[in-house]
JSON list of C-alpha atoms in Angstrom, two decimals:
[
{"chain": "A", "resi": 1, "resn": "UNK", "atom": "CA", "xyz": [-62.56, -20.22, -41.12]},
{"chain": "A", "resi": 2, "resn": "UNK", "atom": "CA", "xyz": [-63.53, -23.55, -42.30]},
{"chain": "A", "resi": 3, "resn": "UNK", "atom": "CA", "xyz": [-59.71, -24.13, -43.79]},
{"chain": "A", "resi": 4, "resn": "UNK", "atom": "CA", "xyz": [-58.51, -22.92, -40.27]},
{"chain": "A", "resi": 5, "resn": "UNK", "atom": "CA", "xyz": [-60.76, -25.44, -38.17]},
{"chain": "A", "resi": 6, "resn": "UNK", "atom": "CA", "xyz": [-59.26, -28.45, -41.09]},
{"chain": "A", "resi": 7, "resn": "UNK", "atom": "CA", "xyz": [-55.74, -27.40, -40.65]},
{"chain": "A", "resi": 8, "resn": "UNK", "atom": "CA", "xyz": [-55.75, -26.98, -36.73]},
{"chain": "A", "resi": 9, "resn": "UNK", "atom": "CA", "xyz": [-58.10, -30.48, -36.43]},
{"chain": "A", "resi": 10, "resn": "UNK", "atom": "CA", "xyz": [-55.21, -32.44, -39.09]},
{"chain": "A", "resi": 11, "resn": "UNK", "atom": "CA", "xyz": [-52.57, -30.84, -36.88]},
{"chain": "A", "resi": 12, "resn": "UNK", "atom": "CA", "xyz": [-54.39, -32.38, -33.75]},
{"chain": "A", "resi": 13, "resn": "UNK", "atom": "CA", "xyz": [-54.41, -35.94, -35.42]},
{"chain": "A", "resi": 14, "resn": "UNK", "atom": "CA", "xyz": [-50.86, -35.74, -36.05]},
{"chain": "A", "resi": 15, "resn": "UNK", "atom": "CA", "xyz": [-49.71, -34.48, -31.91]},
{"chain": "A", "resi": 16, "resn": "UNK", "atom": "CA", "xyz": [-53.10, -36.18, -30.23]},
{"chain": "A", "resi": 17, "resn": "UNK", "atom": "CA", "xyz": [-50.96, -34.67, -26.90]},
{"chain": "A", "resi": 18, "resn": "UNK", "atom": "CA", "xyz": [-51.19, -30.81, -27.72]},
{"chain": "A", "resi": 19, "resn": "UNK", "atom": "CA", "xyz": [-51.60, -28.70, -26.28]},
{"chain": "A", "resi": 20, "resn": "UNK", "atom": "CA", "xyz": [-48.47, -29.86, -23.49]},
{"chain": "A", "resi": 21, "resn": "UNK", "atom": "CA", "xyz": [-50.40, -31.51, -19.98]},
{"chain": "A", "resi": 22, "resn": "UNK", "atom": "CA", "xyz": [-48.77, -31.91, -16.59]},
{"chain": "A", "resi": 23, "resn": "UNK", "atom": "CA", "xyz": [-46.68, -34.82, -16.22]},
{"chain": "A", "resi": 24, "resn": "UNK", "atom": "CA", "xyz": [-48.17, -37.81, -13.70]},
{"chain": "A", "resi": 25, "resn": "UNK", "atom": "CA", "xyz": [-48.22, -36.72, -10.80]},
{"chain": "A", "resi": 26, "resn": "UNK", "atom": "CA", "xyz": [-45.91, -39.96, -8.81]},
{"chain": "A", "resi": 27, "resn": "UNK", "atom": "CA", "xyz": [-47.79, -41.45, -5.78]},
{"chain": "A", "resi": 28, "resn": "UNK", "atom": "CA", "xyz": [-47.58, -39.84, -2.20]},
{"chain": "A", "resi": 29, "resn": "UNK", "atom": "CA", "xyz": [-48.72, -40.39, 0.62]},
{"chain": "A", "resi": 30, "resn": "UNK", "atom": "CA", "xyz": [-52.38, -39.20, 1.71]},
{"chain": "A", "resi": 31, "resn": "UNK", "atom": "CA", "xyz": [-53.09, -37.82, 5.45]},
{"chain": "A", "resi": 32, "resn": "UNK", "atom": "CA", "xyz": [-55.77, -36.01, 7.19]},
{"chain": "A", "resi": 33, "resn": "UNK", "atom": "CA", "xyz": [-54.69, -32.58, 7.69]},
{"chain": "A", "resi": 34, "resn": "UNK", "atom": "CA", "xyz": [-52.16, -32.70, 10.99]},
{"chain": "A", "resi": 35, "resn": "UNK", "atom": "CA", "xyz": [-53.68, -30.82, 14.05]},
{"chain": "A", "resi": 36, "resn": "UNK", "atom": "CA", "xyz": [-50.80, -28.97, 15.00]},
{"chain": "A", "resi": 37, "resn": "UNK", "atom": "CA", "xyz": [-51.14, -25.26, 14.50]},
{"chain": "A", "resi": 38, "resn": "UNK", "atom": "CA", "xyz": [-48.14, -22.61, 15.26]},
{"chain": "A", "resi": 39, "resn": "UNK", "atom": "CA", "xyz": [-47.39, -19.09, 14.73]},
{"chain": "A", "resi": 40, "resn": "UNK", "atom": "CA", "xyz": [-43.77, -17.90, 14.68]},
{"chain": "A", "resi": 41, "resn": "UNK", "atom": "CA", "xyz": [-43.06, -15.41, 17.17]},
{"chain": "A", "resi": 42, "resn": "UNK", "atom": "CA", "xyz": [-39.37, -14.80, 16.05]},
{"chain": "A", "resi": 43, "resn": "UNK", "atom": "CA", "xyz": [-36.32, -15.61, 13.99]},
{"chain": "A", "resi": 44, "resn": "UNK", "atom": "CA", "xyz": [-35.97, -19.55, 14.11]},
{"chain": "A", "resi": 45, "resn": "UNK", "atom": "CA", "xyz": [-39.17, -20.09, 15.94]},
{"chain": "A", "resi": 46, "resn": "UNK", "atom": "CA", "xyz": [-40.36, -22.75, 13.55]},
{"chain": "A", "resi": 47, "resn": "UNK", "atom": "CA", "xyz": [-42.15, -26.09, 14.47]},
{"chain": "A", "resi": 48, "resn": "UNK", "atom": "CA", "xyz": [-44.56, -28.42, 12.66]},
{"chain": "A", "resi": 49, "resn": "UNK", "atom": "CA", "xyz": [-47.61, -26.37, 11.87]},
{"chain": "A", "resi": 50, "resn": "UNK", "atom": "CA", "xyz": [-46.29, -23.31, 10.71]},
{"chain": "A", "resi": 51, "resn": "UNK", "atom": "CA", "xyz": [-47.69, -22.62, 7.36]},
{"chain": "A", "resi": 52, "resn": "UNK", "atom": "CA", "xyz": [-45.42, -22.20, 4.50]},
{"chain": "A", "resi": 53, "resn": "UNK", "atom": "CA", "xyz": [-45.41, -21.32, 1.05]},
{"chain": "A", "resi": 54, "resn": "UNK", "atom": "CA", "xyz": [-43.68, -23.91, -1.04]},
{"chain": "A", "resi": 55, "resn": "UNK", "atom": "CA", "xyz": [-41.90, -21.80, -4.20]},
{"chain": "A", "resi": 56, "resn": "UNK", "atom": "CA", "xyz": [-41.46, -23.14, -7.77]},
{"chain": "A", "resi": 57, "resn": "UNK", "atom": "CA", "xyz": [-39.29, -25.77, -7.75]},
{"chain": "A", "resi": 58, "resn": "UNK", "atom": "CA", "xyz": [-40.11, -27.20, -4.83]},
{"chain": "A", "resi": 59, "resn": "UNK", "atom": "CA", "xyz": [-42.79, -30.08, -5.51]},
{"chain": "A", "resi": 60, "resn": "UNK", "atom": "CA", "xyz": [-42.90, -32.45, -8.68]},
{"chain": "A", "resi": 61, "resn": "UNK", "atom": "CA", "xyz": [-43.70, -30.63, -12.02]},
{"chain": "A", "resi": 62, "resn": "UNK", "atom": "CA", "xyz": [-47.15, -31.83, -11.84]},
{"chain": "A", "resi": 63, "resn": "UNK", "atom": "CA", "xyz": [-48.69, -29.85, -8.90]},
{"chain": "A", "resi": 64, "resn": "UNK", "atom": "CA", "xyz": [-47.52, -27.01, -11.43]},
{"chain": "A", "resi": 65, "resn": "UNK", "atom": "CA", "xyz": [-45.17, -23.93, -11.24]},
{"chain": "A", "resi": 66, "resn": "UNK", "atom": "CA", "xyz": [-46.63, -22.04, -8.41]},
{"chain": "A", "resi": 67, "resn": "UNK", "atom": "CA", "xyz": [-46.15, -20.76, -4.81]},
{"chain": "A", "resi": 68, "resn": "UNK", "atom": "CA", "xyz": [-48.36, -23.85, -3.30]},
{"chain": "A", "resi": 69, "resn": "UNK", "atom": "CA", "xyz": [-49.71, -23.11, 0.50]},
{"chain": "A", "resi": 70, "resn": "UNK", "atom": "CA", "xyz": [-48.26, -25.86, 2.98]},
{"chain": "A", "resi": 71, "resn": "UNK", "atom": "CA", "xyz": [-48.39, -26.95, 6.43]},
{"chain": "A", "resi": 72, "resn": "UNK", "atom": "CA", "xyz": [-44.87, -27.98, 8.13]},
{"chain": "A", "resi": 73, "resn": "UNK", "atom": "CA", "xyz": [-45.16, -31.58, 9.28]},
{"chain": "A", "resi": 74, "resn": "UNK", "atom": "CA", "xyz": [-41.37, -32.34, 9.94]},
{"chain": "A", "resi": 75, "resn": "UNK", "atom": "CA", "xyz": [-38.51, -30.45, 9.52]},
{"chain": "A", "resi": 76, "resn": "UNK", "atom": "CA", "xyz": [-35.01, -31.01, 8.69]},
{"chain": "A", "resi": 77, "resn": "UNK", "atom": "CA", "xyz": [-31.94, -29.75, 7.12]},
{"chain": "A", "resi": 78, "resn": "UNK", "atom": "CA", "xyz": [-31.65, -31.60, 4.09]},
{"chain": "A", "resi": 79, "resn": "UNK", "atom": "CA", "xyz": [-35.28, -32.15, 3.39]},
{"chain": "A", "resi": 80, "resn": "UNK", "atom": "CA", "xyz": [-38.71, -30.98, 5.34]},
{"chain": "A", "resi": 81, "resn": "UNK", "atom": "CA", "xyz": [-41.75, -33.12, 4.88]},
{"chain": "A", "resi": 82, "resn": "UNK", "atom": "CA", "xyz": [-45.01, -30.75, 4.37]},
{"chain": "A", "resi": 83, "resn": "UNK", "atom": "CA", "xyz": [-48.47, -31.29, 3.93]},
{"chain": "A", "resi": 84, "resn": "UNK", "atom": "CA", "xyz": [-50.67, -29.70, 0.93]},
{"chain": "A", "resi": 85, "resn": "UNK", "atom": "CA", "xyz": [-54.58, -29.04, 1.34]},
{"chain": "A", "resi": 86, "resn": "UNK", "atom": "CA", "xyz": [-55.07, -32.03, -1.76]},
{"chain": "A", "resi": 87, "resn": "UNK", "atom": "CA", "xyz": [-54.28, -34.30, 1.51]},
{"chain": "A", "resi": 88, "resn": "UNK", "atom": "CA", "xyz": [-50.35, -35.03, 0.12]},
{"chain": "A", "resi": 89, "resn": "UNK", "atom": "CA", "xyz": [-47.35, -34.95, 2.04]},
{"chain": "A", "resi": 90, "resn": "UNK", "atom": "CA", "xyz": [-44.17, -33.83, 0.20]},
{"chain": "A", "resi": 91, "resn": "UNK", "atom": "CA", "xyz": [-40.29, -33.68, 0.74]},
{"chain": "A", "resi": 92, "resn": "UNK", "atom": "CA", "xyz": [-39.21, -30.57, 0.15]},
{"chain": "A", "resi": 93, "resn": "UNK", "atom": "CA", "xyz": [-35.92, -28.31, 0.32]},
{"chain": "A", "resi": 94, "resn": "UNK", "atom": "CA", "xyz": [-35.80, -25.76, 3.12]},
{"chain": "A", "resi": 95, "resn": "UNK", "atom": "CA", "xyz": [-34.37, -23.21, 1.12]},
{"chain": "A", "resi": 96, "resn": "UNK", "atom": "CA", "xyz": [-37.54, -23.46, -1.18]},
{"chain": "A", "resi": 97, "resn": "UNK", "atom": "CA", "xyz": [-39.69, -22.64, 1.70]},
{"chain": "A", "resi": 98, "resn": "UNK", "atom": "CA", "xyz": [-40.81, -19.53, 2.84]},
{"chain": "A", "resi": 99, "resn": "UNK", "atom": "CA", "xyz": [-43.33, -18.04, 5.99]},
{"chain": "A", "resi": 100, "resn": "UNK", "atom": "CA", "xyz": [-46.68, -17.42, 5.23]},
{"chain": "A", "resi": 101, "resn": "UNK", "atom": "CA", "xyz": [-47.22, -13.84, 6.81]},
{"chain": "A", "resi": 102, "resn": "UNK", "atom": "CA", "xyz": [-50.70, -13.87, 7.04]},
{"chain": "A", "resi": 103, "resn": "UNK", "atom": "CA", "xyz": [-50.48, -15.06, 11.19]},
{"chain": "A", "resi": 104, "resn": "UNK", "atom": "CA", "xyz": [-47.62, -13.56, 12.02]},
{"chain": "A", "resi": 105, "resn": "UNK", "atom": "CA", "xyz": [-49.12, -10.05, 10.90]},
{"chain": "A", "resi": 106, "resn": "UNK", "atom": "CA", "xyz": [-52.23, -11.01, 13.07]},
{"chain": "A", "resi": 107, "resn": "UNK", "atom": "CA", "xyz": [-50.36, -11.92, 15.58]},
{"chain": "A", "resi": 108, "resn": "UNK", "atom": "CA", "xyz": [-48.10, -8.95, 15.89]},
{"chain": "A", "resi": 109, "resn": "UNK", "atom": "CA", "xyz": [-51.23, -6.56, 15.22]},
{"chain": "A", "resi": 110, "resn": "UNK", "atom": "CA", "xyz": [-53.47, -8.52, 18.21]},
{"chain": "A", "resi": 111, "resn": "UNK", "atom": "CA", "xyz": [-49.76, -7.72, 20.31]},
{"chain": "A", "resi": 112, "resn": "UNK", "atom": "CA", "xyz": [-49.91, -3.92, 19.44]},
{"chain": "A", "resi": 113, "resn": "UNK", "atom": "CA", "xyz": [-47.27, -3.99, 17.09]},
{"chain": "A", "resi": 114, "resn": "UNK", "atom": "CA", "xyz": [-48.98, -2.07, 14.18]},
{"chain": "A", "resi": 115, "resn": "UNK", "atom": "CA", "xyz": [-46.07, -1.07, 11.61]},
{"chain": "A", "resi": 116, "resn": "UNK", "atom": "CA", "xyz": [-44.79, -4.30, 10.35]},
{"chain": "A", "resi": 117, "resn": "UNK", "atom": "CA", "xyz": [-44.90, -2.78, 6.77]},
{"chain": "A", "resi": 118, "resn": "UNK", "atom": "CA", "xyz": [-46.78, -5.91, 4.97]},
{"chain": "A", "resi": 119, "resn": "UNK", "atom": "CA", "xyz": [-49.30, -3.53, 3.51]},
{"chain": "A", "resi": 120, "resn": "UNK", "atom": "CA", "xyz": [-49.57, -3.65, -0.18]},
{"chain": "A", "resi": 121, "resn": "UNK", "atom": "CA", "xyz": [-50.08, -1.40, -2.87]},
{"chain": "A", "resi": 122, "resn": "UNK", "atom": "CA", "xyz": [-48.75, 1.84, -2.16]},
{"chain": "A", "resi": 123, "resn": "UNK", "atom": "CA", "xyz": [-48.79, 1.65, 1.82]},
{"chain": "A", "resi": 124, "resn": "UNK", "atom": "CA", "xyz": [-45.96, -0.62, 1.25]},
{"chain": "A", "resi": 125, "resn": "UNK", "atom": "CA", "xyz": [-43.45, -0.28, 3.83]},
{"chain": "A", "resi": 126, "resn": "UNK", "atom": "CA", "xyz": [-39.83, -1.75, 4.11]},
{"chain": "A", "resi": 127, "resn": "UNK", "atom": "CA", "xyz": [-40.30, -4.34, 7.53]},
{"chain": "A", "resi": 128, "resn": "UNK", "atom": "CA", "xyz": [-38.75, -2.97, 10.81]},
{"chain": "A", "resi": 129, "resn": "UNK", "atom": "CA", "xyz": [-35.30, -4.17, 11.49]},
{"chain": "A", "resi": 130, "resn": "UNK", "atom": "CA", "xyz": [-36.58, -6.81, 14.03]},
{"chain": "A", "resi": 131, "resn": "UNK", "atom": "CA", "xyz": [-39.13, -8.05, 11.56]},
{"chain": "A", "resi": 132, "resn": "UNK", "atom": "CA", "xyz": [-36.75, -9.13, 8.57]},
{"chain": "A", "resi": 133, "resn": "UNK", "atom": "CA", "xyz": [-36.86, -12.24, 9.45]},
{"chain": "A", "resi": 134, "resn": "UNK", "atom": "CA", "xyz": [-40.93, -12.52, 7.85]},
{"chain": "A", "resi": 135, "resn": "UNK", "atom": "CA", "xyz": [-38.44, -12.45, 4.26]},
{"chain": "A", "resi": 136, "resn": "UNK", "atom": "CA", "xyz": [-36.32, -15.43, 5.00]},
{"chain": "A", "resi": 137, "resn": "UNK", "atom": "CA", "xyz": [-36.32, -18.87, 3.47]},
{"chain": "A", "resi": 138, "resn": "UNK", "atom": "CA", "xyz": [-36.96, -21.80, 6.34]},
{"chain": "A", "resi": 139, "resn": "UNK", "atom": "CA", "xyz": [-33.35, -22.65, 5.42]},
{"chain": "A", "resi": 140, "resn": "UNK", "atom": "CA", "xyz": [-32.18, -19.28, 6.81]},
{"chain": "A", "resi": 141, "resn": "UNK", "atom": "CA", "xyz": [-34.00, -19.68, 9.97]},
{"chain": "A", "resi": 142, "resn": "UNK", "atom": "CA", "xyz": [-32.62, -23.42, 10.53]},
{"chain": "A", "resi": 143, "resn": "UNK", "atom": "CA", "xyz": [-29.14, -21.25, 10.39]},
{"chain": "A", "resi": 144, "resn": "UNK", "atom": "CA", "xyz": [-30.08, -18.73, 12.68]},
{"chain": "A", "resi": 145, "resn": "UNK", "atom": "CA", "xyz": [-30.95, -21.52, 15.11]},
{"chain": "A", "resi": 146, "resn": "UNK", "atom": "CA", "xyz": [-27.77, -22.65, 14.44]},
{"chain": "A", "resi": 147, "resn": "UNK", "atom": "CA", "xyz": [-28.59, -26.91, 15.51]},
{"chain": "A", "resi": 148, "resn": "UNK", "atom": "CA", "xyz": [-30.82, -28.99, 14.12]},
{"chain": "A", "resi": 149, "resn": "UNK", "atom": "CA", "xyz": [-33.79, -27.56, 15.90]},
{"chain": "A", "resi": 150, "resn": "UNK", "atom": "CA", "xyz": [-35.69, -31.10, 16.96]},
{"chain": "A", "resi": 151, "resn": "UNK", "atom": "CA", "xyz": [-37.45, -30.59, 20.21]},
{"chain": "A", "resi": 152, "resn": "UNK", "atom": "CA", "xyz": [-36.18, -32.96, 22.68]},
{"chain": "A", "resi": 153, "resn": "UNK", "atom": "CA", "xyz": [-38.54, -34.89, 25.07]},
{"chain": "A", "resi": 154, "resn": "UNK", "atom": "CA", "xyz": [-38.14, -34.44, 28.23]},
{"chain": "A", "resi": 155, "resn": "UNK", "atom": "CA", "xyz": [-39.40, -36.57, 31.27]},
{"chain": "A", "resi": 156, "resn": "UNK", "atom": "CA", "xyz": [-42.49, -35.45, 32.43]},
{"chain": "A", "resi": 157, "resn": "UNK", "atom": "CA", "xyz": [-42.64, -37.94, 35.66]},
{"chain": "A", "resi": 158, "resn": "UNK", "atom": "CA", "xyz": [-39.16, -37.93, 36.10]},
{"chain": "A", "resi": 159, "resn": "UNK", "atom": "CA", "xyz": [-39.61, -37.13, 39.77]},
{"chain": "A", "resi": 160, "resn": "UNK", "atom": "CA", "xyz": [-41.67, -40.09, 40.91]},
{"chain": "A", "resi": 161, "resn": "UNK", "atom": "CA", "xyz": [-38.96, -42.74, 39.81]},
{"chain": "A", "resi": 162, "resn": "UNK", "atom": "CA", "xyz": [-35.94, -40.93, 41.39]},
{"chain": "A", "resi": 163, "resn": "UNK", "atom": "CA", "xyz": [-34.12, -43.25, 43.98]}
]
């Protein structure tokens, strides 16, 4: 045991960086968490505030190689801009986004709708034909859309300064 402990302590002189950590994680920009909050209620219904999972890929190598839990904050077709729960706001790919189910489910159960088959284990249902869109990637639902879907302002007083 002794020779074991020399030989792995020699071997940790020689590569003072094993075992392998996370690259530096580059600077980005810290902000409070946004207060917008919305559920999709349908295929293309996304605005800032629906929550997301980002997939592998999708942030720098050093928040690691895992689905990370997101808040939209601005979305786009090239890149979205979301907000993690560490306070930092990322660009990301759309097609590396997905729904987070979790509110839509409640939703849909709280409307009545009780067969959306996002059980697990082995209650797990195939989703109802109108449902399949709880699968797709936030790129798919800026195609169903089919436009850039940024929500134009419209006058609110437009009445009071008409000639």
């Amino acid at each position: 045991m002794a020779a074991l402990a020399e030989e792995l302590h020699q071997y940790h002189q020689a590569h003072p960086h094993y075992p392998p950590s996370r690259p530096v994680p580059p600077r980005r920009r810290r902000r409070q968490r946004p207060p917008y909050a919305h559920t999709p209620s349908g295929p293309g219904d996304i605005w800032p505030g629906t929550w997301l999972w980002v997939r592998p890929g999708g942030l720098h190598p050093a928040w690691g190689d895992i689905h990370r839990l997101a808040m939209l904050t601005h979305l786009d077709r090239s890149y979205c801009e979301v907000w993690l729960d560490d306070t930092t706001v990322h660009r990301v790919r759309p097609h590396l986004l997905i729904l987070e189910r979790t509110p839509v489910v409640n939703a849909a159960r709280a409307a009545g709708v009780t067969s959306l088959g996002c059980g697990s284990g082995p209650s797990l249902r195939p989703l109802l034909p109108q449902w399949q869109w709880l699968g797709w990637t936030l790129a798919e639902h800026i195609v169903h859309v089919g436009a850039d879907p940024e929500p134009q302002a419209e006058p609110v007083q437009e009445g009071l300064f008409a000639a």
